[in-house]
Structure formats: C-alpha cells, structure tokens
CSV table of C-alpha atoms and ligand atoms in Angstrom, one decimal:
chain,number,residue,atom,x,y,z
A,15,MET,CA,10.3,21.3,19.4
A,16,GLY,CA,14.0,19.6,19.3
A,17,TYR,CA,16.7,18.4,21.3
A,18,PHE,CA,20.3,19.4,21.8
A,19,LEU,CA,22.9,16.6,22.2
A,20,THR,CA,26.1,16.6,22.7
A,21,ARG,CA,28.5,14.8,19.9
A,22,GLU,CA,28.8,12.0,22.6
A,23,ALA,CA,25.0,11.3,23.2
A,24,PHE,CA,24.4,11.8,19.3
A,25,ASP,CA,27.1,9.0,19.2
A,26,GLY,CA,25.1,6.8,21.5
A,27,VAL,CA,21.7,7.6,19.6
A,28,VAL,CA,23.4,6.4,16.2
A,29,ALA,CA,25.0,3.2,18.0
A,30,GLU,CA,21.2,2.7,19.6
A,31,LEU,CA,19.8,3.2,15.8
A,32,GLY,CA,22.2,0.6,14.3
A,33,LYS,CA,21.0,-2.2,16.2
A,34,ARG,CA,17.8,-1.7,13.8
A,35,PHE,CA,19.2,-0.4,11.2
A,36,ARG,CA,21.8,-0.6,8.5
A,37,ILE,CA,22.8,2.9,8.6
A,38,PHE,CA,24.4,4.4,5.5
A,39,ALA,CA,26.1,7.9,5.7
A,40,PRO,CA,28.6,10.3,4.2
A,41,VAL,CA,31.8,9.4,5.9
A,42,ARG,CA,35.6,10.9,5.0
A,43,LYS,CA,38.0,8.6,3.0
A,44,LYS,CA,41.6,9.9,4.1
A,45,GLY,CA,43.5,10.0,1.4
A,46,ALA,CA,41.4,8.3,-1.2
A,47,GLY,CA,40.6,11.6,-3.3
A,48,ARG,CA,41.6,11.6,-7.0
A,49,PHE,CA,44.6,13.8,-6.3
A,50,THR,CA,47.8,13.1,-3.7
A,51,ASP,CA,46.9,13.4,0.0
A,52,THR,CA,43.0,14.2,-0.9
A,53,ASP,CA,39.8,13.1,0.8
A,54,VAL,CA,36.8,11.8,-0.7
A,55,ILE,CA,33.3,11.8,1.0
A,56,LEU,CA,31.4,9.0,0.0
A,57,TYR,CA,28.4,6.8,1.6
A,58,ASP,CA,29.2,3.5,3.5
A,59,THR,CA,27.5,1.6,6.4
A,60,VAL,CA,28.4,3.6,10.0
A,61,ARG,CA,28.0,2.4,13.8
A,62,SER,CA,28.8,5.7,15.2
A,63,GLY,CA,27.6,9.5,14.9
A,64,SER,CA,31.3,10.7,15.1
A,65,GLU,CA,31.8,8.9,11.6
A,66,ILE,CA,29.3,10.9,9.8
A,67,VAL,CA,30.6,14.1,7.8
A,68,LEU,CA,27.7,16.6,8.9
A,69,ASP,CA,29.9,20.0,7.9
A,70,ALA,CA,30.6,19.2,4.1
A,71,LYS,CA,28.6,17.9,0.9
A,72,SER,CA,29.7,14.1,0.1
A,73,ASP,CA,31.5,13.5,-3.4
A,74,TYR,CA,29.4,10.5,-4.4
A,75,ALA,CA,25.1,10.5,-3.7
A,76,PHE,CA,23.3,8.1,-1.3
A,77,LYS,CA,22.0,5.9,-4.6
A,78,GLU,CA,24.1,3.2,-4.1
A,79,ALA,CA,22.5,2.4,-1.1
A,80,LEU,CA,19.3,1.7,-3.0
A,81,THR,CA,20.8,0.9,-6.2
A,82,PRO,CA,24.4,-1.1,-5.7
A,83,LEU,CA,26.8,-0.5,-8.8
A,84,SER,CA,26.3,-4.1,-9.6
A,85,GLU,CA,23.8,-6.3,-8.0
A,86,VAL,CA,23.6,-10.0,-8.7
A,87,LEU,CA,19.7,-10.3,-9.6
A,88,PHE,CA,19.4,-14.2,-9.8
A,89,TYR,CA,21.5,-17.2,-10.9
A,90,PHE,CA,20.7,-19.6,-13.7
A,91,THR,CA,21.1,-23.1,-14.9
A,92,GLU,CA,20.0,-24.6,-18.2
A,93,ALA,CA,16.4,-25.2,-17.0
A,94,ASN,CA,16.3,-23.0,-13.7
A,95,THR,CA,16.7,-19.9,-12.4
A,96,GLN,CA,17.3,-18.9,-8.7
A,97,ALA,CA,16.7,-15.7,-7.4
A,98,ALA,CA,20.0,-14.3,-5.4
A,99,SER,CA,20.0,-13.9,-1.6
A,100,PHE,CA,18.9,-10.1,-0.5
A,101,ASP,CA,19.6,-8.5,2.6
A,102,ASP,CA,16.1,-7.3,4.0
A,103,ARG,CA,17.3,-5.5,7.0
A,104,PRO,CA,15.8,-2.0,7.4
A,105,ILE,CA,18.0,0.7,6.2
A,106,LEU,CA,18.7,4.3,7.6
A,107,ILE,CA,20.4,6.8,5.1
A,108,PHE,CA,21.8,10.5,6.2
A,109,ALA,CA,21.0,12.7,3.6
A,110,ARG,CA,20.6,16.1,2.7
A,111,ALA,CA,17.3,18.3,1.2
A,112,CYS,CA,18.8,18.0,-2.6
A,113,ASP,CA,19.2,14.3,-2.1
A,114,MET,CA,15.7,13.8,-0.5
A,115,HIS,CA,14.2,15.5,-3.8
A,116,ALA,CA,16.2,12.6,-5.5
A,117,LEU,CA,14.8,10.1,-3.9
A,118,GLN,CA,11.4,11.4,-5.3
A,119,ARG,CA,13.0,11.5,-8.9
A,120,MET,CA,14.5,7.6,-8.5
A,121,ASP,CA,10.8,6.8,-7.0
A,122,GLN,CA,9.5,8.4,-10.6
A,123,ILE,CA,11.8,6.2,-12.8
A,124,TYR,CA,11.8,3.4,-11.0
A,125,LEU,CA,8.2,3.0,-9.9
A,126,CYS,CA,6.0,5.1,-12.2
A,127,ASN,CA,7.4,4.7,-15.3
A,128,GLY,CA,5.7,1.9,-16.9
A,129,PRO,CA,5.6,-1.2,-14.5
A,130,GLU,CA,7.3,-0.5,-11.2
A,131,ASP,CA,10.9,-2.5,-10.8
A,132,PRO,CA,10.7,-5.2,-8.1
A,133,PHE,CA,14.2,-5.1,-7.2
A,134,TYR,CA,14.1,-1.5,-6.9
A,135,ARG,CA,10.6,-1.7,-4.9
A,136,ARG,CA,11.8,-4.6,-2.8
A,137,ARG,CA,14.8,-2.2,-1.3
A,138,ARG,CA,12.7,1.0,-1.1
A,139,GLU,CA,10.3,-0.6,1.1
A,140,LEU,CA,13.0,-1.1,3.6
A,141,VAL,CA,14.9,2.6,3.4
A,142,HIS,CA,14.2,5.4,6.3
A,143,PHE,CA,16.0,8.7,6.0
A,144,ALA,CA,17.6,11.1,8.5
A,145,LEU,CA,17.8,14.5,7.1
A,146,ILE,CA,21.2,16.4,7.0
A,147,GLY,CA,20.2,20.1,7.6
A,148,CYS,CA,22.2,22.7,5.4
A,149,SER,CA,23.4,25.7,7.5
A,150,GLU,CA,25.1,26.7,4.5
A,151,SER,CA,25.5,26.1,0.7
A,152,PHE,CA,28.6,24.3,-0.5
A,153,PRO,CA,30.6,24.8,-3.6
A,154,ASN,CA,28.7,24.6,-7.2
A,155,CYS,CA,25.3,23.7,-5.5
A,156,PHE,CA,22.2,25.7,-7.0
A,157,CYS,CA,19.4,24.0,-5.2
A,158,VAL,CA,17.7,27.1,-5.0
A,159,SER,CA,17.3,27.4,-8.5
A,160,MET,CA,16.1,23.9,-8.8
A,161,GLY,CA,13.4,24.3,-5.9
A,162,THR,CA,15.2,21.6,-3.9
A,163,ASN,CA,16.6,23.3,-1.0
A,164,VAL,CA,14.0,22.6,1.4
A,165,ALA,CA,13.5,18.9,2.0
A,166,PRO,CA,10.2,17.2,1.1
A,167,GLU,CA,8.4,15.1,4.1
A,168,GLY,CA,9.1,11.7,4.9
A,169,TRP,CA,12.3,11.9,7.2
A,170,LEU,CA,12.5,10.6,10.9
A,171,PHE,CA,14.6,12.9,12.3
A,172,SER,CA,16.7,15.6,11.2
A,173,VAL,CA,20.3,16.6,12.4
A,174,ASP,CA,22.5,19.9,12.4
A,175,SER,CA,26.0,20.1,13.5
A,176,ALA,CA,26.0,22.9,16.2
A,177,PRO,CA,28.9,24.0,18.4
A,178,ASP,CA,29.7,21.3,21.0
A,179,GLY,CA,26.8,19.2,19.5
A,180,CYS,CA,24.0,18.3,17.4
A,181,ALA,CA,20.9,20.1,17.1
A,182,CYS,CA,18.2,17.5,16.1
A,183,THR,CA,14.2,17.7,15.2
A,184,VAL,CA,12.2,14.3,15.6
A,185,PRO,CA,8.6,14.2,13.8
A,186,ASP,CA,9.0,10.2,14.0
A,187,ALA,CA,7.2,9.1,17.6
A,188,GLY,CA,9.2,6.0,17.1
A,189,CYS,CA,12.4,7.7,17.4
A,190,ALA,CA,11.4,10.5,19.8
A,191,PRO,CA,11.8,8.9,23.1
A,192,LEU,CA,15.4,7.8,22.0
A,193,PHE,CA,16.1,11.3,21.2
A,194,ALA,CA,14.4,12.7,24.2
A,195,ALA,CA,16.3,10.3,26.5
A,196,ALA,CA,19.7,11.4,25.1
A,197,ALA,CA,19.1,15.0,25.0
A,198,ALA,CA,21.2,17.8,26.9
A,199,ARG,CA,18.1,20.0,26.9
A,200,GLU,CA,15.0,20.8,24.4
A,201,ILE,CA,15.5,23.4,22.2
A,202,ASP,CA,13.4,25.4,19.6
A,203,ALA,CA,14.9,23.9,16.6
A,204,ALA,CA,14.1,23.2,12.7
A,205,PRO,CA,16.3,21.6,10.2
A,206,CYS,CA,18.6,24.3,8.8
A,207,HIS,CA,18.1,24.8,4.7
A,208,VAL,CA,19.9,27.5,2.9
A,209,THR,CA,18.0,30.2,1.2
A,210,GLU,CA,20.8,31.5,-1.8
A,211,ASN,CA,23.3,30.0,-3.8
A,212,LYS,CA,26.0,32.0,-4.9
A,213,VAL,CA,25.4,29.7,-8.5
A,214,ARG,CA,21.7,30.4,-10.2
A,215,VAL,CA,20.6,28.9,-13.1
A,216,CYS,CA,17.5,29.9,-15.2
A,217,VAL,CA,15.4,26.8,-16.9
A,218,PRO,CA,14.0,27.3,-19.9
A,219,GLU,CA,10.2,26.4,-19.9
A,220,THR,CA,10.7,25.1,-23.1
A,221,VAL,CA,13.4,24.0,-25.4
A,222,PRO,CA,12.3,24.9,-29.0
A,223,ALA,CA,14.1,21.8,-31.7
A,224,ALA,CA,16.9,24.5,-33.0
A,225,VAL,CA,18.5,24.1,-29.4
A,226,ARG,CA,19.0,20.4,-30.1
A,227,THR,CA,21.0,21.2,-33.0
A,228,HIS,CA,22.5,24.0,-31.6
A,229,SER,CA,26.6,24.7,-31.8
A,230,LEU,CA,26.9,25.3,-28.4
A,231,TRP,CA,26.7,21.5,-27.9
A,232,ASP,CA,30.1,21.4,-30.0
A,233,GLU,CA,32.4,22.6,-27.1
A,234,TYR,CA,31.9,19.5,-25.0
A,235,THR,CA,32.6,17.3,-28.2
A,236,VAL,CA,36.0,18.9,-27.3
A,237,ARG,CA,36.3,19.3,-23.7
A,238,CYS,CA,34.6,16.4,-22.6
A,239,ILE,CA,36.3,12.7,-22.0
A,240,ASN,CA,33.4,11.1,-21.8
A,241,CYS,CA,34.9,9.5,-18.5
A,242,GLY,CA,30.9,9.4,-17.2
A,243,ARG,CA,31.8,10.6,-13.6
A,244,CYS,CA,29.2,12.8,-13.8
A,245,ASN,CA,26.7,10.0,-14.0
A,246,PHE,CA,28.5,8.3,-11.2
A,247,VAL,CA,27.8,10.9,-8.7
A,248,CYS,CA,24.9,12.2,-9.8
A,249,PRO,CA,22.0,11.2,-7.2
A,250,THR,CA,19.3,11.1,-10.2
A,251,CYS,CA,21.4,9.4,-13.0
A,252,THR,CA,19.6,6.0,-13.1
A,253,CYS,CA,20.2,4.3,-15.9
A,254,TRP,CA,21.9,0.4,-15.7
A,255,SER,CA,22.5,-2.2,-18.1
A,256,MET,CA,22.2,-6.4,-17.8
A,257,GLN,CA,25.4,-8.4,-17.9
A,258,ASP,CA,25.3,-12.5,-17.9
A,259,ILE,CA,28.1,-13.8,-16.6
A,260,SER,CA,29.0,-17.3,-17.7
A,261,TYR,CA,30.4,-20.1,-15.4
A,262,THR,CA,30.9,-22.8,-17.8
A,263,ASP,CA,32.0,-22.7,-21.6
A,264,ASN,CA,28.5,-23.1,-23.3
A,265,GLY,CA,27.0,-20.5,-21.2
A,266,ASN,CA,24.2,-22.0,-19.8
A,267,VAL,CA,25.1,-21.8,-16.2
A,268,GLY,CA,25.6,-18.0,-14.6
A,269,GLU,CA,24.3,-15.3,-13.3
A,270,ARG,CA,22.3,-12.3,-14.0
A,271,ARG,CA,23.6,-8.6,-13.1
A,272,ARG,CA,22.6,-5.4,-13.2
A,273,VAL,CA,25.5,-2.9,-13.3
A,274,ALA,CA,25.2,0.7,-13.8
A,275,ALA,CA,25.5,2.7,-16.8
A,276,SER,CA,26.6,6.2,-18.2
A,277,CYS,CA,25.3,8.3,-21.2
A,278,MET,CA,28.4,9.7,-21.3
A,279,VAL,CA,30.6,6.7,-22.0
A,280,ASP,CA,31.5,4.7,-25.4
A,281,GLY,CA,29.0,1.7,-25.7
A,282,PHE,CA,26.1,3.3,-24.1
A,283,THR,CA,24.1,3.8,-27.3
A,284,ASP,CA,25.5,1.2,-29.6
A,285,VAL,CA,22.8,-1.3,-31.4
A,286,ALA,CA,23.1,-4.3,-34.0
A,287,GLY,CA,25.4,-3.9,-36.7
A,288,GLY,CA,27.6,-1.2,-35.4
A,289,GLY,CA,25.2,1.7,-34.8
A,290,GLN,CA,25.5,4.2,-32.5
A,291,TYR,CA,23.0,6.8,-32.0
A,292,ARG,CA,25.4,9.3,-29.9
A,293,ARG,CA,28.8,9.3,-31.2
A,294,LYS,CA,30.1,12.8,-30.4
A,295,ASN,CA,30.5,14.3,-26.8
A,296,GLY,CA,28.7,17.3,-27.6
A,297,GLU,CA,25.4,14.9,-28.5
A,298,ARG,CA,25.7,13.2,-25.2
A,299,MET,CA,25.9,16.1,-23.3
A,300,ARG,CA,22.9,17.4,-25.3
A,301,PHE,CA,21.0,14.0,-24.2
A,302,LYS,CA,22.0,14.4,-20.6
A,303,VAL,CA,21.3,17.9,-20.0
A,304,LEU,CA,17.9,18.0,-21.8
A,305,HIS,CA,17.0,14.4,-20.0
A,306,LYS,CA,17.7,15.9,-16.8
A,307,ILE,CA,15.9,19.6,-17.2
A,308,TYR,CA,13.3,19.5,-20.2
A,309,ASP,CA,12.4,15.6,-21.3
A,310,HIS,CA,11.7,14.3,-17.2
A,311,ARG,CA,9.8,17.3,-16.5
A,312,GLN,CA,7.5,16.7,-19.4
A,313,ARG,CA,6.9,13.1,-17.9
A,314,PHE,CA,6.6,13.8,-14.6
A,315,GLY,CA,6.2,17.8,-14.0
A,316,ASN,CA,9.5,18.5,-12.3
A,317,ASP,CA,13.0,18.5,-13.1
A,318,MET,CA,15.4,15.5,-12.8
A,319,CYS,CA,18.2,17.8,-11.7
A,320,VAL,CA,18.0,18.7,-8.2
A,321,GLY,CA,21.3,21.0,-8.5
A,322,CYS,CA,23.4,19.7,-6.2
A,323,GLY,CA,26.4,20.2,-8.2
A,324,ARG,CA,28.4,17.2,-7.8
A,325,CYS,CA,28.7,17.0,-11.5
A,326,ASP,CA,30.4,20.2,-11.1
A,327,ASP,CA,32.8,19.2,-8.8
A,328,ILE,CA,33.7,15.7,-10.2
A,329,CYS,CA,34.3,16.7,-13.5
A,330,PRO,CA,38.4,16.3,-14.7
A,331,GLU,CA,37.9,19.1,-17.5
A,332,TYR,CA,36.0,21.7,-14.9
A,333,ILE,CA,33.0,21.5,-17.4
A,334,SER,CA,30.2,23.3,-15.5
A,335,TYR,CA,26.6,21.5,-15.7
A,336,SER,CA,25.4,24.7,-14.2
A,337,ASN,CA,26.6,26.8,-16.8
A,338,ILE,CA,25.3,24.8,-19.6
A,339,ILE,CA,21.8,25.3,-18.2
A,340,ASN,CA,22.0,28.9,-18.4
A,341,LYS,CA,23.6,28.7,-21.9
A,342,VAL,CA,20.5,26.0,-22.9
A,343,TYR,CA,18.2,29.2,-21.8
A,344,ASP,CA,20.0,31.5,-23.5
A,345,ALA,CA,19.6,29.8,-26.5
A,346,ALA,CA,16.4,28.8,-26.1
A,347,ARG,CA,15.4,32.3,-25.7
A,348,GLU,CA,16.6,32.8,-29.5
A,349,GLY,CA,14.5,30.2,-30.6
B,11,SF4,S1,32.7,14.2,-15.9
B,11,SF4,FE1,33.0,15.8,-17.4
B,11,SF4,S2,34.5,14.8,-18.5
B,11,SF4,FE2,33.6,13.3,-17.5
B,11,SF4,S3,32.0,12.6,-18.8
B,11,SF4,FE3,31.1,14.1,-17.3
B,11,SF4,S4,31.2,16.2,-18.5
B,11,SF4,FE4,32.6,14.4,-19.7
B,12,SF4,S1,23.2,16.3,-13.0
B,12,SF4,FE1,24.5,17.4,-11.7
B,12,SF4,S2,23.7,19.1,-10.3
B,12,SF4,FE2,22.1,17.9,-11.1
B,12,SF4,S3,21.2,16.2,-9.8
B,12,SF4,FE3,22.9,15.6,-11.1
B,12,SF4,S4,25.1,15.6,-10.1
B,12,SF4,FE4,23.3,16.8,-8.9
C-alpha cells in the first residue's frame, strides 16, 4: 500500500521531516555545469520537496553527506589533541537504488575492512535513507548488469515522480502517519525500478594475470588526462589521505584533516625516495577498474561498481568505463 501526494503535500512532508533531519537530496544548480549555460545536479541540503530533482540522475553521488571531501578530525598542540566538533543531528538522504547498493560498498570498506573507521561509524549511525524510484534508465546506467537496479531494504520511504504529484510507499512506521495525513489518496504502489539498460556489461568471473599486462590499457595512457573526476563522482570511491595543517612555524600546533583522494591523479602512489607505483594513466586505469570489478569481489563477494554510469557521464575525454569492463571481459576470455 502507498500514498499519492500532490506536489504541495510532498513539500509539506519534506518540510516536516526537516524538523527531524538534516535532509540531503539531489538539487539542480543552474548554470553551474562544466559548459556555459549548463546545469549540474549534486547533493545539497534541502528544506522543501520542490528542490529535489526526482526525474534526472545526479551528476555527483550522495557520499559527501557521509564522507565530506575535507573534514577536520582533530586539533593538536604540542602536548594535547582535541577532537573537532561534529554535527550529530540525524541525516536523511534521498538516493536511488544503485546508490543504496553503493552505501553497502561504503560500509564494507569503512566498517568491515579491518578495524572500523570511527569517524565513518559515528556519522553512519545518524544516516537514514529515502529511496528515489527509477521509472526509466538514464544515459550510461548499467545497473541491471551489475545487479543493483532493485534497492536493498533499509529505506524509510520511497518517492516516485508522478503526473501532478508523487507516489510514495512508506515501510517505516514512524513516517507512515505523516504521509497518511498528507496523502490525497491511498494507492497500490511500489517503488519503480528499471529492468533494462541500453548499456550492458559482462563482468568476468576471473581475471587471468595476462589481463594485467594486456595492451588494452595502453589506450588510456594516451586518452586519460588523470583529472580524477571519475573518482569524485563515483559513489563507491572511498580513498582518502591525511593532511596536517600547521598553524605555527614549528609545526607543533595545527589540525589534521581527512581529504578525498583519487587513484587517477598524480601523487596517489608516491612513496619515499621519489618512487611511484603507477606512473602511466593506463596503469592507474587498470588498478581502478580491476579494483571495482574484481579485487573487491575477492574480498567481499560483490562488485564494488554499482553501474551508476556517472564516471562515463563526467569524463572530459569521453572514456567509457562500461566499455572497459567489456574489454576486460574479452581479454579475460582470451586467457
Ligand atoms: S575522468 Fe576520464 S580523463 Fe579524468 S581521470 Fe577519469 S578516466 Fe581519466
Ligand atoms: S565506477 Fe563508474 S559506474 Fe561504477 S559505481 Fe563508480 S561512477 Fe558508478
């Protein structure tokens, strides 16, 4: 059972939820796209349902609501450290099915890959989700191939854009009265999901060692400009590095920040003595791709990539990650 809400009623529900949660949702930033007069859709705090983009894929993922691009962890002086203040209000994030799967990947990395990350854990405890249904497949999506087109459980309510309003399902008992009171009528509803994408990939079950030195990677040494944009839009890229910012000349007073990192940019694999493990862009591409469709599965049993296609959408060199997966599949069959 579900509810049909007019747009105004949905606005009211979101405004009411805003009293309980900080709400993050995809919003359209007019004229802020990469070309003149183009928009970008990214996550920001919202106060009204009308701000939320329900009918287009966001260019950036929700992950910054959980793992900010730059976060001060603590301040230090010569003898002491003090934890940075932390906004502990509950968070509600509007996300699509693929992103709900991406959340599972983030949990695997931050909570199940050795000791738990306490900074992730403390914010993760505060986060709740609302599911945005997908009535159609967007450009470059390949969620069906990756098995992420149907959302896992764990969301409070779902919302699908409908003519003149929104169709919602509300499994959460705490939210149900709010929707029931705002609804124009009860409906038989379930969150929409796609069953087909134009883009399809075949993920190899195993990747022979020969694929790691295959010539297919050379193309990306030439084409990729190691800008790192594919990492920053990806909901499952979780790498970060530490920065100590000194306030004083002696370096003994300052702050430690965690900042997002990219395996595609210069410096990521620098080591003492001027060494660098992956100098060529093709080597970096190989690492990224195999990490997402092979290495992660060896450790956790599922692929890291959830097929959102955002990396294909954003790449300034029109490099298609889904094409690369299919090339790896072909190379793996060659043995
Ligand atoms: S966005 Fe494209 S060009 Fe930039 S690092 Fe990723 S693959 Fe390379
Ligand atoms: S690798 Fe590309 S398609 Fe896969 S989850 Fe990341 S951004 Fe989405």
